[in-house]
Short mmCIF file of C-alpha atoms and ligand atoms in Angstrom, two decimals:
data_model
loop_
_atom_site.label_atom_id
_atom_site.label_comp_id
_atom_site.label_asym_id
_atom_site.label_seq_id
_atom_site.Cartn_x
_atom_site.Cartn_y
_atom_site.Cartn_z
CA MET A 1041 -30.51 -19.60 -5.74
CA THR A 1042 -27.81 -20.58 -7.68
CA TYR A 1043 -26.80 -23.78 -8.92
CA VAL A 1044 -24.58 -25.89 -7.37
CA ALA A 1045 -23.92 -28.95 -9.05
CA PRO A 1046 -24.07 -32.28 -7.28
CA ASN A 1047 -20.66 -33.43 -5.75
CA SER A 1048 -19.07 -30.41 -6.77
CA VAL A 1049 -16.92 -29.03 -3.80
CA GLN A 1050 -19.64 -25.79 -3.23
CA ALA A 1051 -22.20 -28.96 -2.79
CA ARG A 1052 -19.94 -31.06 -1.04
CA ASP A 1053 -19.40 -28.14 1.25
CA ILE A 1054 -22.85 -26.89 2.08
CA ALA A 1055 -23.62 -30.33 2.57
CA SER A 1056 -20.36 -30.31 5.42
CA ILE A 1057 -19.17 -27.60 6.63
CA VAL A 1058 -20.58 -24.56 8.94
CA HIS A 1059 -18.44 -21.28 8.14
CA PRO A 1060 -17.61 -18.81 10.53
CA GLN A 1061 -18.78 -15.57 10.32
CA THR A 1062 -21.28 -16.66 7.36
CA ASN A 1063 -25.30 -16.07 6.92
CA LEU A 1064 -25.52 -19.75 7.74
CA VAL A 1065 -29.16 -19.55 5.42
CA GLN A 1066 -27.41 -17.53 2.66
CA HIS A 1067 -24.57 -19.83 1.98
CA LEU A 1068 -27.21 -22.93 2.22
CA GLU A 1069 -29.27 -21.45 -0.92
CA GLN A 1070 -25.49 -19.42 -2.25
CA GLY A 1071 -22.78 -21.30 -1.73
CA PRO A 1072 -19.32 -21.28 -0.91
CA VAL A 1073 -16.19 -19.24 -3.18
CA VAL A 1074 -13.31 -21.99 -3.69
CA ILE A 1075 -10.11 -20.29 -3.58
CA SER A 1076 -8.00 -22.91 -5.49
CA ARG A 1077 -4.50 -21.38 -4.99
CA GLY A 1078 -2.12 -18.40 -4.35
CA GLU A 1079 0.41 -16.78 -6.69
CA GLY A 1080 1.73 -13.75 -4.72
CA ILE A 1081 -0.48 -11.19 -3.25
CA TYR A 1082 -3.29 -12.81 -5.67
CA VAL A 1083 -5.57 -15.62 -5.16
CA PHE A 1084 -7.53 -18.02 -6.93
CA ASP A 1085 -10.98 -19.74 -7.65
CA ASP A 1086 -12.12 -22.63 -9.41
CA SER A 1087 -12.94 -20.66 -12.46
CA GLY A 1088 -9.42 -19.39 -12.59
CA GLN A 1089 -10.74 -15.93 -11.69
CA ARG A 1090 -7.95 -14.24 -9.88
CA PHE A 1091 -8.19 -11.54 -7.31
CA LEU A 1092 -5.99 -9.23 -5.50
CA ASP A 1093 -6.45 -9.81 -1.94
CA ALA A 1094 -5.89 -6.07 -0.74
CA ALA A 1095 -7.27 -7.68 2.90
CA ALA A 1096 -4.21 -10.19 3.02
CA GLY A 1097 -6.67 -12.77 3.71
CA LEU A 1098 -7.72 -11.72 7.33
CA TRP A 1099 -4.96 -9.37 7.38
CA CYS A 1100 -2.74 -12.24 8.16
CA ALA A 1101 -0.54 -13.22 4.60
CA SER A 1102 1.77 -10.73 5.06
CA LEU A 1103 4.48 -12.73 2.27
CA GLY A 1104 1.14 -13.67 0.13
CA TYR A 1105 -0.23 -17.03 -0.65
CA ALA A 1106 2.76 -19.49 -1.61
CA SER A 1107 6.51 -19.72 -0.07
CA GLU A 1108 8.67 -22.44 -1.36
CA ARG A 1109 11.37 -21.56 1.69
CA LEU A 1110 8.91 -21.86 4.41
CA ALA A 1111 7.78 -25.30 2.92
CA ARG A 1112 10.80 -26.04 3.13
CA VAL A 1113 11.21 -25.13 6.48
CA ALA A 1114 7.83 -26.77 8.19
CA TYR A 1115 8.97 -30.54 5.97
CA GLU A 1116 12.24 -30.43 7.85
CA GLN A 1117 11.15 -29.94 10.49
CA MET A 1118 8.04 -32.36 10.83
CA ARG A 1119 10.92 -34.95 9.58
CA LYS A 1120 13.07 -33.56 12.90
CA LEU A 1121 10.40 -33.42 14.79
CA GLY A 1122 6.86 -32.88 13.85
CA TYR A 1123 4.93 -33.06 16.99
CA ALA A 1124 6.49 -31.53 20.86
CA HIS A 1125 5.25 -30.06 23.51
CA LEU A 1126 5.46 -27.13 26.43
CA TYR A 1127 4.38 -29.31 29.15
CA ARG A 1128 5.98 -30.60 32.22
CA SER A 1129 9.23 -28.33 31.84
CA THR A 1130 9.97 -29.89 27.88
CA THR A 1131 11.32 -27.53 25.90
CA ASN A 1132 12.60 -27.81 21.68
CA GLU A 1133 15.10 -26.11 20.62
CA PRO A 1134 12.77 -24.30 17.86
CA GLY A 1135 10.09 -22.62 20.68
CA VAL A 1136 13.24 -21.03 22.47
CA ASP A 1137 15.15 -19.69 19.44
CA LEU A 1138 11.79 -17.59 18.38
CA ALA A 1139 11.03 -16.76 22.04
CA GLU A 1140 14.24 -15.43 22.34
CA LYS A 1141 13.68 -13.36 19.14
CA LEU A 1142 10.08 -12.07 20.31
CA LEU A 1143 12.13 -11.27 23.36
CA GLN A 1144 15.02 -9.32 21.48
CA ILE A 1145 12.61 -7.44 18.93
CA ALA A 1146 9.78 -6.53 21.76
CA PRO A 1147 8.58 -2.67 21.47
CA VAL A 1148 8.88 -1.97 25.92
CA PRO A 1149 10.91 -4.78 27.75
CA MET A 1150 9.45 -8.42 27.96
CA SER A 1151 10.55 -11.01 30.16
CA LYS A 1152 8.79 -13.98 29.04
CA VAL A 1153 6.47 -15.55 26.08
CA LEU A 1154 3.43 -17.87 26.36
CA PHE A 1155 2.86 -19.76 22.88
CA GLN A 1156 -0.55 -20.25 21.82
CA CYS A 1157 -2.44 -21.34 18.26
CA SER A 1158 -4.36 -18.06 17.43
CA GLY A 1159 -5.07 -14.57 18.17
CA SER A 1160 -7.91 -15.27 20.10
CA GLU A 1161 -5.88 -17.86 22.42
CA ALA A 1162 -3.65 -15.35 23.28
CA ASN A 1163 -5.97 -12.58 23.98
CA ASP A 1164 -7.82 -15.09 26.85
CA THR A 1165 -4.21 -15.97 27.94
CA ALA A 1166 -3.67 -12.46 29.08
CA ILE A 1167 -7.37 -12.24 30.18
CA LYS A 1168 -6.68 -15.02 32.60
CA LEU A 1169 -3.10 -13.65 33.49
CA VAL A 1170 -4.58 -10.04 34.74
CA TRP A 1171 -7.28 -12.00 36.92
CA TYR A 1172 -3.83 -14.14 38.04
CA TYR A 1173 -1.72 -11.56 39.09
CA HIS A 1174 -4.50 -9.46 40.80
CA ALA A 1175 -4.77 -12.75 43.09
CA ALA A 1176 -1.29 -13.18 43.68
CA ILE A 1177 -0.90 -9.44 44.53
CA GLY A 1178 -3.41 -10.11 47.34
CA LYS A 1179 -6.23 -7.84 44.93
CA PRO A 1180 -8.56 -10.16 43.94
CA ASN A 1181 -11.59 -8.02 43.14
CA LYS A 1182 -9.40 -6.25 40.28
CA ARG A 1183 -11.21 -8.45 38.07
CA LYS A 1184 -12.89 -6.08 35.33
CA ILE A 1185 -11.66 -5.62 32.14
CA ILE A 1186 -12.08 -3.10 30.10
CA GLY A 1187 -12.04 -3.52 26.19
CA ARG A 1188 -13.67 -0.87 23.33
CA LYS A 1189 -17.05 -0.36 21.57
CA MET A 1190 -15.90 -1.82 17.62
CA GLY A 1191 -12.66 -3.17 19.38
CA TYR A 1192 -12.20 -6.97 18.29
CA HIS A 1193 -10.02 -9.52 20.37
CA GLY A 1194 -11.02 -13.05 19.53
CA SER A 1195 -13.69 -15.78 19.38
CA THR A 1196 -13.35 -17.22 22.32
CA SER A 1197 -15.56 -16.86 25.78
CA ALA A 1198 -13.44 -14.12 27.24
CA SER A 1199 -11.80 -12.57 23.88
CA ILE A 1200 -15.60 -11.54 22.28
CA SER A 1201 -16.45 -10.66 26.12
CA ALA A 1202 -13.84 -8.23 25.99
CA SER A 1203 -14.25 -7.04 22.42
CA GLY A 1204 -16.68 -4.17 21.58
CA LYS A 1205 -19.39 -6.20 18.85
CA ALA A 1206 -22.95 -6.44 20.10
CA ASP A 1207 -23.51 -8.46 16.80
CA MET A 1208 -20.89 -11.07 18.01
CA HIS A 1209 -22.07 -11.03 21.70
CA ALA A 1210 -25.75 -11.85 21.06
CA ASP A 1211 -27.28 -15.33 21.71
CA PHE A 1212 -24.34 -16.26 23.07
CA GLY A 1213 -25.38 -14.53 26.34
CA LEU A 1214 -22.23 -12.69 26.20
CA PRO A 1215 -20.24 -10.77 26.93
CA PHE A 1216 -19.66 -12.51 30.95
CA PRO A 1217 -20.53 -9.86 33.51
CA ASP A 1218 -17.07 -8.13 34.24
CA PHE A 1219 -16.46 -7.05 31.51
CA ARG A 1220 -17.12 -3.49 30.31
CA HIS A 1221 -16.91 -1.53 26.84
CA THR A 1222 -15.35 2.22 27.17
CA GLU A 1223 -15.49 4.61 23.56
CA TYR A 1224 -13.31 3.80 20.55
CA PRO A 1225 -11.24 6.67 19.05
CA HIS A 1226 -13.41 6.86 15.64
CA TYR A 1227 -12.55 10.33 15.32
CA TYR A 1228 -14.20 11.64 11.62
CA ARG A 1229 -17.54 9.79 12.67
CA LEU A 1230 -17.75 10.53 16.90
CA HIS A 1231 -16.43 13.90 16.46
CA THR A 1232 -18.89 16.93 17.61
CA ASP A 1233 -18.27 20.33 15.38
CA GLY A 1234 -15.75 21.84 15.96
CA GLU A 1235 -14.06 19.29 18.32
CA THR A 1236 -10.34 18.66 17.14
CA GLU A 1237 -8.49 15.63 17.09
CA GLU A 1238 -6.62 17.14 20.24
CA GLN A 1239 -10.00 17.28 22.25
CA PHE A 1240 -11.46 14.42 20.90
CA ALA A 1241 -8.83 12.44 22.35
CA THR A 1242 -8.98 13.70 25.54
CA ARG A 1243 -12.64 13.10 25.71
CA MET A 1244 -12.02 9.76 25.12
CA ALA A 1245 -9.28 9.50 28.14
CA ASP A 1246 -11.76 10.90 29.98
CA ALA A 1247 -14.49 8.62 29.21
CA LEU A 1248 -11.88 5.83 30.81
CA GLU A 1249 -11.37 7.77 33.70
CA ALA A 1250 -15.08 7.97 34.61
CA MET A 1251 -15.81 4.32 33.86
CA ILE A 1252 -12.84 3.35 36.28
CA VAL A 1253 -14.18 5.59 38.67
CA ALA A 1254 -18.03 4.47 38.38
CA GLU A 1255 -17.29 1.16 38.60
CA GLY A 1256 -14.54 0.97 41.18
CA PRO A 1257 -10.83 0.97 41.00
CA ASP A 1258 -10.47 -1.43 42.98
CA THR A 1259 -11.85 -3.91 40.70
CA VAL A 1260 -10.58 -2.65 37.23
CA GLY A 1261 -7.54 -5.06 36.11
CA GLY A 1262 -7.14 -4.82 32.85
CA PHE A 1263 -7.11 -2.78 29.47
CA ILE A 1264 -7.11 -4.26 26.02
CA ALA A 1265 -6.60 -2.47 22.97
CA GLU A 1266 -5.62 -3.17 19.49
CA PRO A 1267 -3.47 0.00 18.77
CA VAL A 1268 -5.32 0.38 15.56
CA MET A 1269 -8.49 -1.33 15.47
CA GLY A 1270 -9.25 -3.46 12.53
CA ALA A 1271 -12.32 -4.94 12.64
CA GLY A 1272 -13.92 -2.09 13.87
CA GLY A 1273 -13.44 -0.82 10.13
CA GLY A 1274 -9.42 -0.01 9.82
CA LEU A 1275 -9.15 3.16 12.62
CA THR A 1276 -6.45 5.08 12.92
CA PRO A 1277 -6.79 6.71 16.45
CA PRO A 1278 -6.22 11.28 16.83
CA ARG A 1279 -2.24 11.13 17.79
CA SER A 1280 -2.55 12.48 21.20
CA TYR A 1281 -4.50 9.01 21.95
CA TRP A 1282 -2.90 6.93 22.89
CA GLY A 1283 -0.27 9.05 25.71
CA LYS A 1284 -4.20 10.54 26.89
CA MET A 1285 -5.56 6.72 28.23
CA GLN A 1286 -2.61 5.39 28.96
CA ALA A 1287 -1.98 8.28 31.46
CA VAL A 1288 -5.76 7.34 32.80
CA LEU A 1289 -4.16 3.57 32.72
CA ARG A 1290 -1.09 4.12 34.86
CA LYS A 1291 -3.28 6.81 37.39
CA TYR A 1292 -5.35 3.43 38.68
CA ASP A 1293 -2.86 0.26 38.13
CA VAL A 1294 -4.56 -1.04 35.30
CA LEU A 1295 -2.68 -3.19 33.77
CA PHE A 1296 -2.42 -2.92 29.25
CA ILE A 1297 -2.71 -5.31 26.97
CA ALA A 1298 -1.54 -4.43 23.66
CA ASP A 1299 -3.70 -6.57 20.58
CA GLU A 1300 -0.84 -6.31 17.96
CA VAL A 1301 -2.78 -9.88 16.17
CA ILE A 1302 -2.75 -7.26 13.33
CA CYS A 1303 -0.04 -4.49 13.87
CA GLY A 1304 2.29 -6.42 14.75
CA PHE A 1305 5.40 -7.54 12.99
CA GLY A 1306 5.29 -4.29 10.18
CA ARG A 1307 1.75 -3.49 9.56
CA THR A 1308 1.89 0.22 10.59
CA GLY A 1309 5.32 1.01 9.02
CA THR A 1310 7.49 0.12 12.21
CA MET A 1311 7.96 -3.25 14.00
CA TRP A 1312 5.05 -3.14 16.36
CA GLY A 1313 2.14 -0.36 16.83
CA SER A 1314 3.40 0.31 20.15
CA GLU A 1315 6.15 1.76 18.82
CA THR A 1316 4.56 3.84 16.09
CA TYR A 1317 1.92 4.74 19.39
CA ASP A 1318 4.46 5.13 21.55
CA LEU A 1319 2.59 2.01 24.31
CA LYS A 1320 3.85 0.74 27.10
CA PRO A 1321 2.49 -2.83 27.73
CA ASP A 1322 2.20 -4.99 30.13
CA MET A 1323 1.24 -7.43 28.09
CA ILE A 1324 1.35 -7.66 23.78
CA SER A 1325 -0.70 -10.23 22.07
CA SER A 1326 0.52 -11.10 18.50
CA ALA A 1327 -0.30 -14.13 15.97
CA LYS A 1328 -0.98 -13.83 11.73
CA ALA A 1329 2.18 -11.95 10.58
CA LEU A 1330 3.86 -13.83 13.14
CA SER A 1331 3.76 -16.44 10.65
CA ALA A 1332 2.94 -14.74 7.69
CA GLY A 1333 -0.66 -16.30 8.50
CA MET A 1334 1.31 -19.51 7.31
CA GLN A 1335 0.79 -22.03 10.48
CA PRO A 1336 -1.71 -21.50 13.05
CA ILE A 1337 1.00 -19.93 15.98
CA SER A 1338 0.09 -17.20 18.44
CA ALA A 1339 2.92 -15.63 21.61
CA LEU A 1340 2.05 -13.56 24.23
CA MET A 1341 4.54 -11.73 25.92
CA ILE A 1342 4.86 -10.34 29.15
CA ASN A 1343 6.55 -8.27 31.70
CA GLU A 1344 8.24 -8.65 34.30
CA ARG A 1345 6.06 -7.72 36.68
CA VAL A 1346 3.75 -9.81 35.45
CA PHE A 1347 6.35 -12.92 35.31
CA GLN A 1348 7.11 -12.85 39.48
CA ALA A 1349 3.47 -12.52 40.15
CA MET A 1350 3.29 -15.63 38.40
CA LEU A 1351 6.45 -16.91 40.06
CA ASP A 1352 4.82 -16.33 43.75
CA GLU A 1353 1.57 -18.17 42.45
CA SER A 1354 3.79 -21.34 41.33
CA ARG A 1355 5.53 -21.08 45.22
CA LYS A 1356 2.02 -20.95 46.80
CA LEU A 1357 0.21 -23.22 44.52
CA GLY A 1358 2.72 -25.33 42.48
CA ASN A 1359 1.81 -25.95 39.20
CA PHE A 1360 1.50 -22.55 36.40
CA ALA A 1361 -2.58 -24.53 35.43
CA HIS A 1362 -2.52 -23.34 31.84
CA GLY A 1363 -1.80 -24.57 28.45
CA PHE A 1364 -2.62 -25.87 25.11
CA THR A 1365 -1.68 -29.09 23.49
CA TYR A 1366 -0.14 -27.18 20.54
CA ALA A 1367 1.37 -24.44 21.81
CA GLY A 1368 4.72 -24.00 20.93
CA HIS A 1369 4.39 -26.55 18.16
CA PRO A 1370 7.76 -26.81 16.68
CA VAL A 1371 6.42 -26.59 13.27
CA THR A 1372 5.22 -23.76 14.01
CA THR A 1373 7.45 -21.67 15.33
CA ALA A 1374 10.28 -22.62 12.80
CA VAL A 1375 8.15 -21.11 10.05
CA ALA A 1376 7.86 -18.31 12.43
CA MET A 1377 11.28 -17.88 13.26
CA GLU A 1378 11.92 -18.71 8.81
CA THR A 1379 9.20 -15.29 8.43
CA LEU A 1380 11.22 -13.18 10.97
CA ARG A 1381 14.23 -14.24 9.52
CA ILE A 1382 12.73 -13.20 6.29
CA TYR A 1383 11.45 -10.44 7.08
CA ASP A 1384 14.53 -8.92 8.51
CA GLU A 1385 16.41 -10.11 5.22
CA MET A 1386 14.28 -7.63 3.64
CA ASP A 1387 14.20 -5.34 5.87
CA MET A 1388 10.26 -5.44 5.48
CA VAL A 1389 9.31 -2.88 8.10
CA GLY A 1390 11.97 -0.20 6.12
CA HIS A 1391 9.63 -1.75 2.95
CA VAL A 1392 6.58 -0.49 4.46
CA GLN A 1393 8.04 2.06 5.03
CA ARG A 1394 8.60 2.95 1.47
CA VAL A 1395 5.38 1.97 -0.14
CA GLY A 1396 2.97 2.77 2.52
CA PRO A 1397 2.99 6.36 2.31
CA TYR A 1398 2.64 5.90 -1.18
CA MET A 1399 -0.47 3.53 -0.79
CA GLN A 1400 -1.97 6.27 1.87
CA GLN A 1401 -1.18 9.36 -0.86
CA VAL A 1402 -2.81 6.38 -3.41
CA LEU A 1403 -6.33 5.68 -1.28
CA ALA A 1404 -6.56 9.50 0.02
CA LYS A 1405 -7.28 10.52 -3.65
CA PHE A 1406 -10.55 9.05 -3.25
CA ALA A 1407 -12.12 11.68 -0.54
CA ASP A 1408 -13.28 13.34 -3.97
CA HIS A 1409 -15.22 9.90 -5.08
CA PRO A 1410 -19.65 11.32 -4.19
CA LEU A 1411 -19.20 8.24 -2.04
CA VAL A 1412 -16.69 8.27 0.56
CA GLY A 1413 -16.68 10.50 3.81
CA ASP A 1414 -12.84 9.22 5.47
CA VAL A 1415 -10.38 8.03 4.86
CA ARG A 1416 -6.99 7.30 6.39
CA GLY A 1417 -4.63 5.22 7.68
CA VAL A 1418 -0.82 4.13 8.73
CA GLY A 1419 1.59 2.06 7.22
CA LEU A 1420 0.18 -0.22 5.01
CA LEU A 1421 -3.44 -0.09 6.40
CA THR A 1422 -5.99 2.06 5.35
CA GLY A 1423 -9.42 2.85 5.86
CA MET A 1424 -12.39 4.40 3.87
CA GLU A 1425 -15.65 5.34 5.00
CA MET A 1426 -18.76 5.37 2.68
CA MET A 1427 -21.41 8.59 3.48
CA ALA A 1428 -24.85 8.77 1.94
CA ASP A 1429 -23.66 13.07 2.55
CA LYS A 1430 -19.84 14.46 3.27
CA ALA A 1431 -21.19 17.25 4.49
CA THR A 1432 -23.30 16.54 7.19
CA ARG A 1433 -21.60 13.76 7.90
CA THR A 1434 -24.44 11.36 7.33
CA PRO A 1435 -24.19 7.71 6.94
CA PHE A 1436 -26.59 5.50 4.60
CA ASP A 1437 -29.01 3.76 6.11
CA PRO A 1438 -27.79 0.20 6.96
CA SER A 1439 -30.58 -1.59 5.21
CA ARG A 1440 -28.83 -0.15 1.71
CA GLY A 1441 -26.20 -2.70 2.04
CA VAL A 1442 -24.33 -0.09 0.26
CA GLY A 1443 -20.98 -1.58 1.91
CA ARG A 1444 -21.87 -5.30 0.51
CA MET A 1445 -22.38 -3.11 -2.64
CA VAL A 1446 -18.99 -2.08 -3.22
CA ASP A 1447 -17.66 -5.34 -2.15
CA SER A 1448 -19.67 -7.18 -4.98
CA HIS A 1449 -18.94 -4.39 -7.48
CA ALA A 1450 -14.88 -5.32 -5.87
CA ARG A 1451 -15.16 -9.10 -7.13
CA GLU A 1452 -16.70 -8.41 -10.40
CA HIS A 1453 -13.30 -6.37 -10.81
CA GLY A 1454 -10.68 -9.01 -8.93
CA LEU A 1455 -10.33 -7.00 -6.05
CA ILE A 1456 -11.04 -8.12 -2.27
CA ALA A 1457 -11.03 -5.69 0.50
CA ARG A 1458 -12.54 -6.22 3.91
CA PHE A 1459 -15.61 -4.97 4.52
CA ILE A 1460 -17.04 -3.51 7.67
CA GLY A 1461 -20.54 -1.81 8.01
CA ASP A 1462 -19.94 0.80 5.35
CA ARG A 1463 -16.51 0.71 6.24
CA ILE A 1464 -13.41 -0.46 3.69
CA ALA A 1465 -9.81 -1.89 5.54
CA PHE A 1466 -7.02 -1.87 3.59
CA SER A 1467 -4.34 -4.47 4.30
CA PRO A 1468 -2.40 -5.97 1.55
CA PRO A 1469 -0.24 -8.63 2.24
CA LEU A 1470 3.26 -6.36 3.20
CA ILE A 1471 4.93 -7.15 0.22
CA VAL A 1472 2.89 -4.98 -2.11
CA THR A 1473 4.38 -3.21 -4.20
CA GLU A 1474 3.64 0.63 -6.27
CA ALA A 1475 2.95 -1.39 -9.17
CA GLU A 1476 -0.18 -3.19 -6.92
CA ILE A 1477 -1.43 -0.38 -4.84
CA ASP A 1478 -1.34 0.96 -8.76
CA ASP A 1479 -3.81 -2.58 -9.24
CA ILE A 1480 -5.74 -1.81 -6.36
CA ALA A 1481 -7.01 1.71 -6.73
CA ALA A 1482 -7.89 1.26 -10.59
CA ARG A 1483 -9.75 -1.68 -9.70
CA LEU A 1484 -11.23 0.20 -6.36
CA ARG A 1485 -12.09 3.27 -8.82
CA ARG A 1486 -14.25 1.12 -11.01
CA ALA A 1487 -16.03 -0.90 -8.38
CA LEU A 1488 -16.71 2.85 -6.42
CA ASP A 1489 -18.05 3.88 -9.31
CA ALA A 1490 -20.61 1.41 -10.00
CA THR A 1491 -21.54 1.28 -6.60
CA TRP A 1492 -22.26 5.26 -7.08
CA ALA A 1493 -24.32 4.26 -10.29
CA GLU A 1494 -26.55 1.88 -8.68
CA VAL A 1495 -26.65 4.32 -5.50
CA ARG A 1496 -28.21 6.93 -7.69
CA THR A 1497 -30.50 4.92 -9.61
CA ASN A 1498 -32.31 3.83 -6.56
C1 PLP B 711 -6.73 -7.86 16.88
C2 PLP B 711 -7.11 -9.03 16.78
N1 PLP B 711 -7.12 -9.85 17.88
C3 PLP B 711 -7.43 -10.74 17.50
C4 PLP B 711 -8.00 -12.05 17.02
C5 PLP B 711 -8.70 -13.28 16.95
O1 PLP B 711 -7.24 -14.02 15.96
P1 PLP B 711 -7.90 -15.34 15.73
O2 PLP B 711 -8.76 -14.85 14.93
O3 PLP B 711 -6.47 -15.69 15.25
O4 PLP B 711 -8.35 -15.77 16.84
C6 PLP B 711 -7.64 -10.66 15.51
C7 PLP B 711 -8.55 -11.37 13.92
O5 PLP B 711 -8.69 -10.93 13.06
C8 PLP B 711 -7.54 -9.46 15.92
O6 PLP B 711 -7.67 -8.72 14.84
#
C-alpha cells in the first residue's frame, strides 16, 4: 500500500474518480500518477519528474503538450460563438471549413462528413450507417459486422463489439450478436514455420472469405479495420495483406470502414494509413491527431454511395434520426482546422517521412537485445515484441508480467510508451526530432537492460 497524504490530489482522486482501463482495487491502494503540465513532447508529474512521452498520450498529442496558437483559436472562438449545434439544418462556419478541408485531403473520393466527439462515436456512427445503408437498399439482413481479433475501435457498446478484445467484452455481455472477428495480421507471432509474408497474407484473406461464406454473404454488411493496428500492439500488416483483404470485401459487397483514428494525419508517413496501404474504404473514421488531441472531436467521412442511400431514407422517413449535442461544436472544429493548418505549414507529412525512417532504424537495433523478438513499424509507429525464446518464438508466460516490468523500469528512466501485454508500441508526438528519438532509445535501452537483469535473476 503506497502512502497517500490526506487531502492530496491523489487522495481526492481516489475518493472521487473511476478511471478507465485501470485495476480499480490497485488504484485504491496505490493512487494515481498526477500529471501537472506538458512541454513539447515531455510531461511533468507533480513531483517535477520529466517523462518523454513516446506514446503521445493515447496516440493523439501530435503537436506535443501545449500550444499557444491553438489556445488562442479556442479562446477567440469561445468569445465569438462558444456553442452551436448542427441539428435541424443549423450550421456554423468553422464546421463547414473543417468538413471541406477533410473532403479535400481524403485519400479516396468522399462525399460528406459527420462530426462526433470521439473515435468510439465515429465508429459507432459508421456501424449504424452500415445497417442504415443496407436497410435503404432493400437488404436489411446484411447486418453483420466483421472486425478483427485484437482490433480496437472504441468503448461504446457497438464499437467495442466490433473490437476483438476479449478482455473488454468480459462481463459486459458483449459483443452484440451480429459481430464477428476474423484473424489479425500479426505475422511475426502467427506465421507457421517457413510461411512467407505473402502466404500468410493469403491465409488471412482466405480466413475472411471463409467467415463471410460460413455466415452467409447476404448477412454480412460491413468490415471495420485499422490500417495499422494500434491498441492490438502496433502491428503493421504484410505488404500484400490489404490488397487481398479488399478483393474479398469487394467480391461479397461488404462495406469497408477504415478506422483512421490512430493512422490519420501523418502517423504512417502519408496523410492517411489508407494512402500508405492503398485502401479504398467506403467510410473513414478519424479523431485524435485531427485536433492534436487538444479538443474532443472526431470526423466520419462517407462516400457518395452511402450518402445516396441516406437520402433515400430521408425520402422515406423524413428525418435522419441520429446526432450528438456536441457534434461539430465550433470550438472543436476551429481548433481542428487550425491543427490542420499547422500540419500544412510545418509540412508534417514530410517531417514524418524524414524522421520516421530514422526512428525505425534506431528501434530496429533493439532486435539484438536478448528480450526483444521482433521490431517493425511504419512512419512514426513501431511495435516491439518481447520473447522468452527468440529462436523458437516462445512468448513469456503472461503471469510473469514482463511488459509491466519494462513499463515500470521505463518510467523510472523517464520514458512513457504503450505496453500491450509483452508488446511495446511507440508513437511519439509527430513533432519528435532525431535527437529526441535518440533520447527514447537511450532510456529504452536502460529499461530493457534492467528488466533483463530482473528476468534472469528470477
Ligand atoms: C483505432 C482506434 N479507434 C477508435 C478508438 C476510440 O477512440 P476514443 O477513445 O476517442 O473513443 C481508438 C482509441 O484509442 C483507437 O485507437
